[in-house]
Amino acid sequence: METISENRCFDGTQGVYRHASEATGTDMTFGLFLPAEAEDGPVPVLWYLSGLTCTHANAMEKAGAQQWAAEQGIALVFPDTSPRGAGVPDDPAYDLGQGAGFYLNAVQDPWAEHFQMWSYITEELPQALFHRFALDEERQAITGHSMGGHGALTIAMHHPDRFASVSAFAPICNPMESDWGQKQFTAYLGSNTALWEAHDASVLMRERGFAGPILIDTGTADQFGDLLRTEVLAEAMAARRQHATLRLQPGYDHSYWFVSSFMEDHVTFHAEALYGVRT
């Protein structure tokens, strides 16, 4: 693993690292914030999955999460959103290809060779992190924004024993019925919609739910509101009697100004679950 940079940040360290990934067949870059407590032993981990067009750097630099994570003694992981490189297939559209991995394992050409983001996020990167850094594998939570919110919710519902809590900022809630989903699922997974269901948060909520608490924030002025289909997930949560909080924030859009405005709430929410007490 190559260290690209390490900077002092709120008495901890904000690092950027690169490693060779077997899952994607490429080099992958990620950010990792370690609070000061990591100098004394393993700390809880909050995963942050980013949205369309983002790299590891967007949330790392814009979300303002490090201040709140430092107060709670929690590490932050900022993975990339897709494989990248000259040999990796891409598409001229912003919502397919590089920067748009959708946190799934592609089975269709030309994407299948490299676009194995589900395996990378759920298996390979955790193994690399827990081997190298002072992180507590038994205390993990996950969050994300937009496409990353979709990824956080679907990954958490598939791994309820791994994550104490899950939250999302303006997640894509029902991709099977959205242009942010149908296009990508067809390209990556093909026309068999049975494969799509495993990556739709609303379907998963109806089928299995989540054992821990859920927090979702979406802005009422979100310019992509029709694509998110928040109301479908809300209906699924209500039907299942899921322990969850879904907040529609007046006047907020889809930007990182929105994310940073409620980041403290989300970090505190996860700290409560990770430590078992309100902090």
GROMACS .gro file of C-alpha atoms in nm, residues 118 153-160 197-198 201-211 240 242:
model
   24
  118TRP     CA    1  -1.942  -0.467  -0.436
  153LEU     CA    2  -2.838   0.114   0.237
  154THR     CA    3  -2.806  -0.192   0.015
  155ILE     CA    4  -2.473  -0.302   0.164
  156ALA     CA    5  -2.603  -0.257   0.518
  157MET     CA    6  -2.914  -0.463   0.452
  158HIS     CA    7  -2.702  -0.742   0.306
  159HIS     CA    8  -2.460  -0.726   0.602
  160PRO     CA    9  -2.673  -0.647   0.910
  197GLU     CA   10  -3.350  -0.652  -0.680
  198ALA     CA   11  -3.041  -0.719  -0.468
  201ALA     CA   12  -3.302  -0.033  -0.120
  202SER     CA   13  -3.682  -0.024  -0.137
  203VAL     CA   14  -3.705  -0.387  -0.246
  204LEU     CA   15  -3.457  -0.493   0.021
  205MET     CA   16  -3.647  -0.297   0.284
  206ARG     CA   17  -3.967  -0.481   0.200
  207GLU     CA   18  -3.789  -0.818   0.196
  208ARG     CA   19  -3.548  -0.798   0.490
  209GLY     CA   20  -3.514  -0.454   0.652
  210PHE     CA   21  -3.221  -0.372   0.879
  211ALA     CA   22  -3.156  -0.477   1.236
  240ARG     CA   23  -4.224  -0.311   0.762
  242GLN     CA   24  -3.864  -0.040   1.036
   0.00000   0.00000   0.00000
